[in-house]
C-alpha positions as a Markdown table, in Angstrom:
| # | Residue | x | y | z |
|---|---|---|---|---|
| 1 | Unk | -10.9 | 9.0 | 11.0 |
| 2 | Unk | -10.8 | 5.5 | 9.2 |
| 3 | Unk | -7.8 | 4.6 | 9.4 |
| 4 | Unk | -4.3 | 6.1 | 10.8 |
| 5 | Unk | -1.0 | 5.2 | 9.9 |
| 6 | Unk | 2.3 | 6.6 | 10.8 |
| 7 | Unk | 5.7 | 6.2 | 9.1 |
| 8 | Unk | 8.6 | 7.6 | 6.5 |
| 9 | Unk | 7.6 | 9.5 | 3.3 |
| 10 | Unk | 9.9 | 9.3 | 0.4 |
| 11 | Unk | 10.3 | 11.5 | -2.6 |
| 12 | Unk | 10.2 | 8.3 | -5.6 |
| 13 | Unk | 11.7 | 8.7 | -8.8 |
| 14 | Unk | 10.8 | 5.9 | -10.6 |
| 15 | Unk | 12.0 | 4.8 | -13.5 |
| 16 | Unk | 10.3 | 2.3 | -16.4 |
| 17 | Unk | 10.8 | 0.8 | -19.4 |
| 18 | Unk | 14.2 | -0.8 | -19.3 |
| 19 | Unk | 15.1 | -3.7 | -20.9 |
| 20 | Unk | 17.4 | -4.9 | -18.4 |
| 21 | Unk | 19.3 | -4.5 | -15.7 |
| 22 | Unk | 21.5 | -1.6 | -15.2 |
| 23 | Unk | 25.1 | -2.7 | -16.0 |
| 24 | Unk | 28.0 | -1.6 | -14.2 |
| 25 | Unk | 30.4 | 1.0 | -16.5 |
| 26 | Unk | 27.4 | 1.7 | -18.5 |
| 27 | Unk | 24.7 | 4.3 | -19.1 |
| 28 | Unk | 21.2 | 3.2 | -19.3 |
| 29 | Unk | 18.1 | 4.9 | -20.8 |
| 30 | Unk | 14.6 | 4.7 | -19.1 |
| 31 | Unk | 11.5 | 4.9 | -21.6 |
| 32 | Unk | 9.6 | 6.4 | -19.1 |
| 33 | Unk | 9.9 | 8.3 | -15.7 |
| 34 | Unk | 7.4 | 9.3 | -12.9 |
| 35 | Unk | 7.7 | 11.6 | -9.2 |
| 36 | Unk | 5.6 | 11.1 | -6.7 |
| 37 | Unk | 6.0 | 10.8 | -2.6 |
| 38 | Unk | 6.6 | 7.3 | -1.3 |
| 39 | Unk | 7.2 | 5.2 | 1.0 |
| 40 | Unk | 4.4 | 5.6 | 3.9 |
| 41 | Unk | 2.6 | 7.6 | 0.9 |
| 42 | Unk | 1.9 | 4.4 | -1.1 |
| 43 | Unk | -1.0 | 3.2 | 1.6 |
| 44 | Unk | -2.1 | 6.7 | 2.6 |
| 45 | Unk | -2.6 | 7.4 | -1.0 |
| 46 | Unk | -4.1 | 4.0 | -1.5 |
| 47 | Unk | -6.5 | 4.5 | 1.5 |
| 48 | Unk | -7.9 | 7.8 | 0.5 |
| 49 | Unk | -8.6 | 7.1 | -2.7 |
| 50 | Unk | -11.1 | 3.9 | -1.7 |
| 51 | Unk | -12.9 | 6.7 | 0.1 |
| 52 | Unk | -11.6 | 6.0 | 3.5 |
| 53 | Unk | -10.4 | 9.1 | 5.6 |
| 54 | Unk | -7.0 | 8.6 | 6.1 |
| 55 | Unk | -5.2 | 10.4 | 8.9 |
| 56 | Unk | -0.7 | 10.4 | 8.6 |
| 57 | Unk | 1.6 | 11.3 | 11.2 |
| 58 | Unk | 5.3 | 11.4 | 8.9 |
| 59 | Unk | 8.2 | 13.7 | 9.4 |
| 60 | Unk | 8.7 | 16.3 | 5.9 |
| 61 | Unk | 11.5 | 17.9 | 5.3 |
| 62 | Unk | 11.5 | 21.7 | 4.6 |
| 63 | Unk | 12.9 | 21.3 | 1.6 |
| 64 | Unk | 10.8 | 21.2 | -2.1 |
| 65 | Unk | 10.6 | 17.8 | -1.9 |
| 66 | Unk | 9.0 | 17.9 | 1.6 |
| 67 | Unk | 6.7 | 21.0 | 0.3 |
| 68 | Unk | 5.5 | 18.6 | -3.1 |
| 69 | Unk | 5.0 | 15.5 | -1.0 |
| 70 | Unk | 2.8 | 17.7 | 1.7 |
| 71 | Unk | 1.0 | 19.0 | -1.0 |
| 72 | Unk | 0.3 | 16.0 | -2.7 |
| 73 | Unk | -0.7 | 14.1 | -0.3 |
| 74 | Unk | -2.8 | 16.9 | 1.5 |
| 75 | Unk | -4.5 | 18.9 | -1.8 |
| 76 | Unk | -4.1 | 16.2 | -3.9 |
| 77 | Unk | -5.3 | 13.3 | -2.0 |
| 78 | Unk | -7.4 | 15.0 | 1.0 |
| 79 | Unk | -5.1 | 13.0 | 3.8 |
| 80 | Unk | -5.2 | 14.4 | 7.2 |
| 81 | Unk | -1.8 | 15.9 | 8.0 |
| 82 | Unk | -2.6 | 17.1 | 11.6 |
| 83 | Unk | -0.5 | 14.9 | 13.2 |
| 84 | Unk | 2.9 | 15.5 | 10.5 |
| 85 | Unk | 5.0 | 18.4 | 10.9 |
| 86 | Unk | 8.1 | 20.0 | 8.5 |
| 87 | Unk | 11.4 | 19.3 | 10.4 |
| 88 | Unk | 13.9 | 22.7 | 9.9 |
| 89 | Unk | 16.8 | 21.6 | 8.3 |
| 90 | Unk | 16.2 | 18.1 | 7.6 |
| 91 | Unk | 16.4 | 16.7 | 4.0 |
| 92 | Unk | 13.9 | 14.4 | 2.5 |
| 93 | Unk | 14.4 | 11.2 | 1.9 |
| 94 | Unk | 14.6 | 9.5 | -1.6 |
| 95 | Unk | 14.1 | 6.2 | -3.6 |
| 96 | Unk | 15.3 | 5.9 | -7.1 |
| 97 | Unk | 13.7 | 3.0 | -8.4 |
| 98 | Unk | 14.2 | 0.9 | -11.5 |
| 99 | Unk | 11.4 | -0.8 | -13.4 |
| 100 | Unk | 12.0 | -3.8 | -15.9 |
| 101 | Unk | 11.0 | -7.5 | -16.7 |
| 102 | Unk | 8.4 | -7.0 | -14.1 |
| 103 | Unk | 10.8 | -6.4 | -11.2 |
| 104 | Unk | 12.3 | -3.1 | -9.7 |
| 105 | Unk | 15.8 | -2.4 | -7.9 |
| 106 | Unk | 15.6 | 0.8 | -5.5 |
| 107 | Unk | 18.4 | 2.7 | -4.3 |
| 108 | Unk | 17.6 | 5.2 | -1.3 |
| 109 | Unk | 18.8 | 7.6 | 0.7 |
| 110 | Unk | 17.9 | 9.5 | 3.7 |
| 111 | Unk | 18.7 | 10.1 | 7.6 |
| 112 | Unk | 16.6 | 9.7 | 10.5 |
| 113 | Unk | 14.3 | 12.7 | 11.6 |
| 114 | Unk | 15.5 | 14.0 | 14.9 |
| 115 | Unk | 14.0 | 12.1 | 17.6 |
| 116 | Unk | 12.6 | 14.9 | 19.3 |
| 117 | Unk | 10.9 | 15.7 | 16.1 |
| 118 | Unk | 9.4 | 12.5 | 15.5 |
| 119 | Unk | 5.7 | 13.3 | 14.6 |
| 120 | Unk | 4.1 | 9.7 | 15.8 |
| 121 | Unk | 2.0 | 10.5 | 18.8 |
| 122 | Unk | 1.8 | 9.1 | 22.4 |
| 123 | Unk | -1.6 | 8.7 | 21.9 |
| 124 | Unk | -2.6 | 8.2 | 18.2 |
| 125 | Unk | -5.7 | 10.1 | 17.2 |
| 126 | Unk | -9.2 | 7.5 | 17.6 |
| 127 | Unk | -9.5 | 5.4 | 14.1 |
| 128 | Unk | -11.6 | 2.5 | 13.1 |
| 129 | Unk | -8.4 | 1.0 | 12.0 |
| 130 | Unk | -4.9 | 1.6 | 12.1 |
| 131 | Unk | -2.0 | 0.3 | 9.5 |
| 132 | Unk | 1.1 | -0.8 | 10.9 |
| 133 | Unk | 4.8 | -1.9 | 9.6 |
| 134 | Unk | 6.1 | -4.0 | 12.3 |
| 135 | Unk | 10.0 | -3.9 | 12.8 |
| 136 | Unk | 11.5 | -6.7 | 14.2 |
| 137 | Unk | 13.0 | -6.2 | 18.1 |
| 138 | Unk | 11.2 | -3.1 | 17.9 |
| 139 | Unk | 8.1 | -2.0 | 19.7 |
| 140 | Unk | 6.3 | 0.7 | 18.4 |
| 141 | Unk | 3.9 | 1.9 | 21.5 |
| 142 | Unk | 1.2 | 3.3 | 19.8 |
| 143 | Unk | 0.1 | -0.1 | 18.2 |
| 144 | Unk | -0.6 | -0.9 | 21.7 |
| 145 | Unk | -2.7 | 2.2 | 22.6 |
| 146 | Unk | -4.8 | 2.6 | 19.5 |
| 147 | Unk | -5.6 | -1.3 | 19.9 |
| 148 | Unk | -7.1 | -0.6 | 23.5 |
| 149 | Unk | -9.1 | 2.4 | 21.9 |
| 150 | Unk | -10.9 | -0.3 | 19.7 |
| 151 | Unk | -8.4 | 0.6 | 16.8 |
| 152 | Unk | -8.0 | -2.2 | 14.5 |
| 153 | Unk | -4.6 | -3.1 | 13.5 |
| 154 | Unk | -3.6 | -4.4 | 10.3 |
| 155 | Unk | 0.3 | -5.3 | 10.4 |
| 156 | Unk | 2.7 | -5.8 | 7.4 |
| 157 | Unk | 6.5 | -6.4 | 7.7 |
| 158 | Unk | 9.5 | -6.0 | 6.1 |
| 159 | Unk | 12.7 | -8.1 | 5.3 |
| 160 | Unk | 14.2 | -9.2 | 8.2 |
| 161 | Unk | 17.6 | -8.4 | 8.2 |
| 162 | Unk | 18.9 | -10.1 | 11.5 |
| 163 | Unk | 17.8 | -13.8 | 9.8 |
| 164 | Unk | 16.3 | -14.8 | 12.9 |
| 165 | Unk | 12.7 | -14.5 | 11.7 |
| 166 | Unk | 11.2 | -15.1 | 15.1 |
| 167 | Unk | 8.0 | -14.2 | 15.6 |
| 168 | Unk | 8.6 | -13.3 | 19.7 |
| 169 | Unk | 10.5 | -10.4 | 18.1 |
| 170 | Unk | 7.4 | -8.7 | 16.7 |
| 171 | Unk | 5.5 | -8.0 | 20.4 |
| 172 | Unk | 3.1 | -5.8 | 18.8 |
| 173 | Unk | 1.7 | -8.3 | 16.9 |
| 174 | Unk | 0.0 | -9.5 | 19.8 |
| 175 | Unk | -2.7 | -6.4 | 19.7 |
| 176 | Unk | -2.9 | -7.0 | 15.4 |
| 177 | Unk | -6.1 | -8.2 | 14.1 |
| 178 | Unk | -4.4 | -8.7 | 10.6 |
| 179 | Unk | -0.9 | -9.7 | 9.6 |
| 180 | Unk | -0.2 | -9.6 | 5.8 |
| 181 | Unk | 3.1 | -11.2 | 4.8 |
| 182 | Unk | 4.2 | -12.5 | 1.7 |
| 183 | Unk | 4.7 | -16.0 | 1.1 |
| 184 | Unk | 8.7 | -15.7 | 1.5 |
| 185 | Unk | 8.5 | -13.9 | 4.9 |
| 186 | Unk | 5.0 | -15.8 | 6.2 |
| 187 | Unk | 7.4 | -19.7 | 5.4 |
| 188 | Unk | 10.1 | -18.4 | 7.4 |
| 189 | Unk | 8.6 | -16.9 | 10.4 |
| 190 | Unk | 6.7 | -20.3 | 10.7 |
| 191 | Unk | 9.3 | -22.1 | 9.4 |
| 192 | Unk | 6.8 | -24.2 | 7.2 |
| 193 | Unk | 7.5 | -25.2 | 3.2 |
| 194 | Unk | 3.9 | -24.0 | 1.9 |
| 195 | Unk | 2.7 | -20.6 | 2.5 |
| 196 | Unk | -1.0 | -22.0 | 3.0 |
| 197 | Unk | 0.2 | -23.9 | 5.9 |
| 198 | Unk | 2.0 | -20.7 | 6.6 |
| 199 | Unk | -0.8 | -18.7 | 6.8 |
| 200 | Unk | -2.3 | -21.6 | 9.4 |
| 201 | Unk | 0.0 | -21.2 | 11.6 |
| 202 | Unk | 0.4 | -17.8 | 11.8 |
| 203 | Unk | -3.1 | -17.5 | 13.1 |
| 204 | Unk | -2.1 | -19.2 | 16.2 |
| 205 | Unk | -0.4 | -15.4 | 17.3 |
| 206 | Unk | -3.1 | -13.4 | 15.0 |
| 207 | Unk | -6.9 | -13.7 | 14.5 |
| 208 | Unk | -6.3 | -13.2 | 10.7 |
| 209 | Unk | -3.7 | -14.1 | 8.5 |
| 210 | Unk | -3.1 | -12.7 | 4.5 |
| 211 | Unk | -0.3 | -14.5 | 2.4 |
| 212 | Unk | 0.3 | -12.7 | -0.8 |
| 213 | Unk | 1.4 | -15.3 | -3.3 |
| 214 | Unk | 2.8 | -13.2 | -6.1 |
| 215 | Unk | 1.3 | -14.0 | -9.5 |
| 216 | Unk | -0.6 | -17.0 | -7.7 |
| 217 | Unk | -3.2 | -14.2 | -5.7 |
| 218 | Unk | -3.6 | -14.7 | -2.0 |
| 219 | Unk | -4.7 | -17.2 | 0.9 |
| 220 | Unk | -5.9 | -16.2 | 4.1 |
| 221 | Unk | -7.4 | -17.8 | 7.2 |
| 222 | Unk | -9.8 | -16.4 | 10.0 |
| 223 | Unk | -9.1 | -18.1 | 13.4 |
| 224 | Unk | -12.4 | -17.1 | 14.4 |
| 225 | Unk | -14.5 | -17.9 | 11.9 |
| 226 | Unk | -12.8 | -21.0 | 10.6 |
| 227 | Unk | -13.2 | -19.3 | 7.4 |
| 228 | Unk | -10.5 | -19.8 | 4.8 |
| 229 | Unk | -10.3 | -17.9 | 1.2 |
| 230 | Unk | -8.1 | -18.0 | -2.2 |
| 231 | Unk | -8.4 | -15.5 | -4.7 |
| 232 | Unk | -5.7 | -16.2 | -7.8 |
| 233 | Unk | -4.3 | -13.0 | -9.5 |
| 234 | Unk | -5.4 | -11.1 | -11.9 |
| 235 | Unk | -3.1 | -11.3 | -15.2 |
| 236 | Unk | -2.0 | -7.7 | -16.0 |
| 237 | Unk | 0.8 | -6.1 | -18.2 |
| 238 | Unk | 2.5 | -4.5 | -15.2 |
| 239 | Unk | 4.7 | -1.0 | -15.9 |
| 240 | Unk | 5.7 | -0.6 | -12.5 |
| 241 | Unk | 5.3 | -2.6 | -9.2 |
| 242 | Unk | 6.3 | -0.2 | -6.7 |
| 243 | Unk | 3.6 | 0.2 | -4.1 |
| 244 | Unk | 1.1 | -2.6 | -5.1 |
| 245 | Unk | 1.8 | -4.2 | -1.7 |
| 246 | Unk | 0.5 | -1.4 | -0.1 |
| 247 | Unk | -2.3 | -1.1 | -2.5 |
| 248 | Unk | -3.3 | -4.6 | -1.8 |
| 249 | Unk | -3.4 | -3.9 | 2.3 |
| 250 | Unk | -5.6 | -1.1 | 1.3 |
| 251 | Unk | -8.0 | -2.9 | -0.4 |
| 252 | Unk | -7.9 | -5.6 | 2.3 |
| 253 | Unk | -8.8 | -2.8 | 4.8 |
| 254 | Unk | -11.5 | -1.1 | 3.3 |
| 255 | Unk | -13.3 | -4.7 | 2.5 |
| 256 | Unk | -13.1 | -5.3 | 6.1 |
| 257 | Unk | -14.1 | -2.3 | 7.5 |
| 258 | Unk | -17.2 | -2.4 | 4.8 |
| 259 | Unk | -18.0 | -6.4 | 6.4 |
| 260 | Unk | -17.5 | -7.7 | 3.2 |
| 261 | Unk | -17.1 | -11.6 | 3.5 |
| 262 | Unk | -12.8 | -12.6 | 3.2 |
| 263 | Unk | -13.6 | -13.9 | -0.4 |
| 264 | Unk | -14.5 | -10.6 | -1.9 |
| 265 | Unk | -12.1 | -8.6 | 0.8 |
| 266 | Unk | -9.1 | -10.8 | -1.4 |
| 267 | Unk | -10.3 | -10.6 | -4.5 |
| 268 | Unk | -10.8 | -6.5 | -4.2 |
| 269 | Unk | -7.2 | -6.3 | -2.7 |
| 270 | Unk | -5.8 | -7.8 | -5.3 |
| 271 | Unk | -7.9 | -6.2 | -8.1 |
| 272 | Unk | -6.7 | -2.5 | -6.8 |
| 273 | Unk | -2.9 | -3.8 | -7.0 |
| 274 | Unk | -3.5 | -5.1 | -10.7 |
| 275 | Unk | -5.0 | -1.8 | -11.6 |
| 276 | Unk | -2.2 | 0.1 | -9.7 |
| 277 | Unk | 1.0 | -1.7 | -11.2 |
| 278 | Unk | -0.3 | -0.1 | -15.1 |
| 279 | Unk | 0.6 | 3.3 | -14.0 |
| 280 | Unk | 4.1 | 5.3 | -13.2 |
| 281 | Unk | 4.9 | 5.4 | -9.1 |
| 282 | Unk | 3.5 | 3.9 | -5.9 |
| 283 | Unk | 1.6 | 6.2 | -4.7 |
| 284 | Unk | -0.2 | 7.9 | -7.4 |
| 285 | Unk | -0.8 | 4.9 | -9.0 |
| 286 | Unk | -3.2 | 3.6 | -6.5 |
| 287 | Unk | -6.9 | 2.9 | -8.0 |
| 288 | Unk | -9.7 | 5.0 | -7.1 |
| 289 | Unk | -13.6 | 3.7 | -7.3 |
| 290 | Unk | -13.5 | 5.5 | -10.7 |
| 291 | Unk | -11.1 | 3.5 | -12.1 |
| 292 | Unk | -12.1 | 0.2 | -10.4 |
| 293 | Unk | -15.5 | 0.9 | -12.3 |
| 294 | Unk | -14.4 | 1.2 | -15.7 |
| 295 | Unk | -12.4 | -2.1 | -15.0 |
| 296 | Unk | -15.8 | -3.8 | -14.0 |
| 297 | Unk | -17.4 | -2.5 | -17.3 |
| 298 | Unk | -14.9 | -3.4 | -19.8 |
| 299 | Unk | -14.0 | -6.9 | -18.7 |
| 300 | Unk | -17.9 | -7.4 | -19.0 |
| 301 | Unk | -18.0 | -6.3 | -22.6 |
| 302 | Unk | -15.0 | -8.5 | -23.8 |
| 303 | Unk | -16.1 | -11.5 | -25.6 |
| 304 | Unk | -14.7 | -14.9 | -24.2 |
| 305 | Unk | -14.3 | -14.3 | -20.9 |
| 306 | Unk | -14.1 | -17.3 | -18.3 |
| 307 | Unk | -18.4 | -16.8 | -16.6 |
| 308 | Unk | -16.4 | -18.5 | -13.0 |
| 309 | Unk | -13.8 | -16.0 | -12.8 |
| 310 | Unk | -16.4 | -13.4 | -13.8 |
| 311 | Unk | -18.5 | -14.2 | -10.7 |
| 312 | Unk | -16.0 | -13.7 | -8.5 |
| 313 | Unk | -16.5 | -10.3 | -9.1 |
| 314 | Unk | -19.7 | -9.9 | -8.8 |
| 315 | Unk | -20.2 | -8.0 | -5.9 |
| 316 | Unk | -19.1 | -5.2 | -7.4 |
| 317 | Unk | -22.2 | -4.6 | -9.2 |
| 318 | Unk | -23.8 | -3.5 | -5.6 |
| 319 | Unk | -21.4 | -1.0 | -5.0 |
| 320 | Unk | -20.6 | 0.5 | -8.3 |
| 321 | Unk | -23.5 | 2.4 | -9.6 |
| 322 | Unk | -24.6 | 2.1 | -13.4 |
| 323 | Unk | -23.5 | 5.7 | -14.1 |
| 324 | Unk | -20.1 | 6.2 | -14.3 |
| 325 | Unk | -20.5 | 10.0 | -13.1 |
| 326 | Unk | -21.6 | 9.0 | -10.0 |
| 327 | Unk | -17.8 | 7.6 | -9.3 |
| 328 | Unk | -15.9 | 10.2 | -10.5 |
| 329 | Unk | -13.7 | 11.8 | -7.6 |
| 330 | Unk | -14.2 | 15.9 | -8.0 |
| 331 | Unk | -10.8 | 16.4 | -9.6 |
| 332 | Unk | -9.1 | 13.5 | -11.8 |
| 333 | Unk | -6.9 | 11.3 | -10.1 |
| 334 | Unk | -2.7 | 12.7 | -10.2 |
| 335 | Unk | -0.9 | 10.5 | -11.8 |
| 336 | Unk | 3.5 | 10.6 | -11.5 |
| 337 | Unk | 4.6 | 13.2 | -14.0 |
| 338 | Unk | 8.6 | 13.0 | -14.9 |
| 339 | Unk | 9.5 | 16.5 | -12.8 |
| 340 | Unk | 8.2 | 17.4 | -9.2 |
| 341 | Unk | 6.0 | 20.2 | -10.5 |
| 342 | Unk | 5.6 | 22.7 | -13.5 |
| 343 | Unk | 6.5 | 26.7 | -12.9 |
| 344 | Unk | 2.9 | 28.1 | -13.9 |
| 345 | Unk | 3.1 | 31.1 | -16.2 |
| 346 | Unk | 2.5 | 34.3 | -14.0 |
């Protein structure tokens, strides 16, 4: 395998095109509406798509939300399921999430899988790299293992809910090659007022360090290169954010696993996320190289265009080959539709 990655997989409903907020005592009506599985999904999706062979170790419940999800992910997207398994009797989780002025609000639901039928092994299967969402005060012992196989470990993290933000409460980042925080959570685990400095410091308990700046691109330092890297954003008319985190990691991984230079490793990442916020859901509306293709054509034919920011993409044209056949996945890429699945006429 490429990469591995274990975790929770949501059913998302995801809802777009609201003008505002929901407001309490009233009924609102979405424009648009997409399904697709979720949470750990977003990256798997995202992964297998670049073209990396993605292996996922999730708990699905045996319900038709566990069956869509599994079948998704596993005919639709070609992810390894080996290490997942159906758990009798246990629901799937779900995220309802809200789309509008370029935001989203989720509300989930869900219960933890039975511990005895956690599917995350004692010994994750051998990967080049491995994607991990650390926890803090928790310590996930797989990390550990796969990083003395030779696994590299790329490490994102969630709100921290105890306000502590201390980084001795994430021991696993100490086997990470990678940690990719946002600016907000990269300030106050470092407890610095710029998220550049942020990033600095944060290489003092991780080779590499990624800070997402939003609509500003990213920054990232390599302790042991000395080499440093800003890519800005690319300005996009975004339908739905869920998952571009996840997209972005993805893009960062294949970049690095390819030994492109941390320049063209951002600037990919945060290409795929500005291509995957124009379509419904997280993960169905990661990129594939079809897509990232036809993006590298058109912005080439529009008139005006800046030749520096142009340039920064330019080593695209050694990996994306004139004809646009030769990109094409062999079925087109799913895309969230508003119901789980259609009954197919017998």
């Amino acid at each position: 395998m490429d990469v591995y990655l274990t975790g929770t997989v949501f059913l998302d409903i995801v809802f777009t095109g609201l003008d505002s907020a929901p407001v309490r005592g009233t009924e609102s009506w979405a424009r648009g509406m997409g399904s697709s599985p979720g949470g750990v999904a977003n990256m798997a999706t995202a992964l297998a798509r670049l073209g990396l062979r993605t292996s996922l170790a999730a708990a699905f419940g045996d319900d038709h939300y566990g069956d869509y999800c599994w079948d998704a992910l596993e005919q639709g997207e070609g992810i390894d399921l080996s290490p997942s398994r159906t758990v009798p009797g246990w629901h799937s989780p779900v995220t309802v999430s809200m789309a509008y002025e370029g935001e989203r609000t989720m509300v989930s639901h869900g219960h933890e899988a039975p511990a005895e039928e956690q599917p995350a092994p004692g010994c994750p299967p051998r990967a080049r790299a491995a994607v991990a969402s650390l926890t803090p005060g928790v310590r996930a012992p797989w990390i550990a293992r796969a990083a003395g196989h030779g696994t590299r470990v790329f490490a994102d993290v969630g709100w921290d809910d105890t306000g502590a933000w201390d980084l001795a409460a994430l021991p696993d980042l100490a086997h990470c090659e990678a940690f990719l925080p946002n600016a907000e959570e990269a300030m106050r685990y470092t407890g610095t007022d710029c998220p550049r400095a942020a990033a600095h410091a944060l290489t003092e308990h991780v080779p590499l360090a990624v800070v997402t700046l939003g609509a500003d691109g990213a920054y990232a330092v390599d302790r042991r290169t000395g080499e440093t890297a800003e890519v800005p954003a690319i300005a996009v008319r975004a339908l739905d954010p869920t998952g571009a985190g996840d997209v972005f990691v993805a893009g960062f991984v294949t970049g690095t696993l390819a030994g492109w230079p941390l320049a063209d490793r951002l600037a990919f990442a945060g290409l795929t996320a500005a291509l995957s916020v124009q379509e419904f859901g997280g993960s169905l509306s990661a990129p594939g190289w079809s897509e990232v293709a036809a993006w590298w054509r058109e912005v080439r034919s529009l008139d005006g265009q800046d030749p520096a920011a142009l340039s920064r993409y330019a080593f695209l044209g050694a990996l994306l080959p004139d004809d646009p056949g030769h990109t094409a996945r062999p079925w087109p890429l799913r895309r969230a539709v508003p119901t789980i699945g259609f009954r197919t006429p017998q």
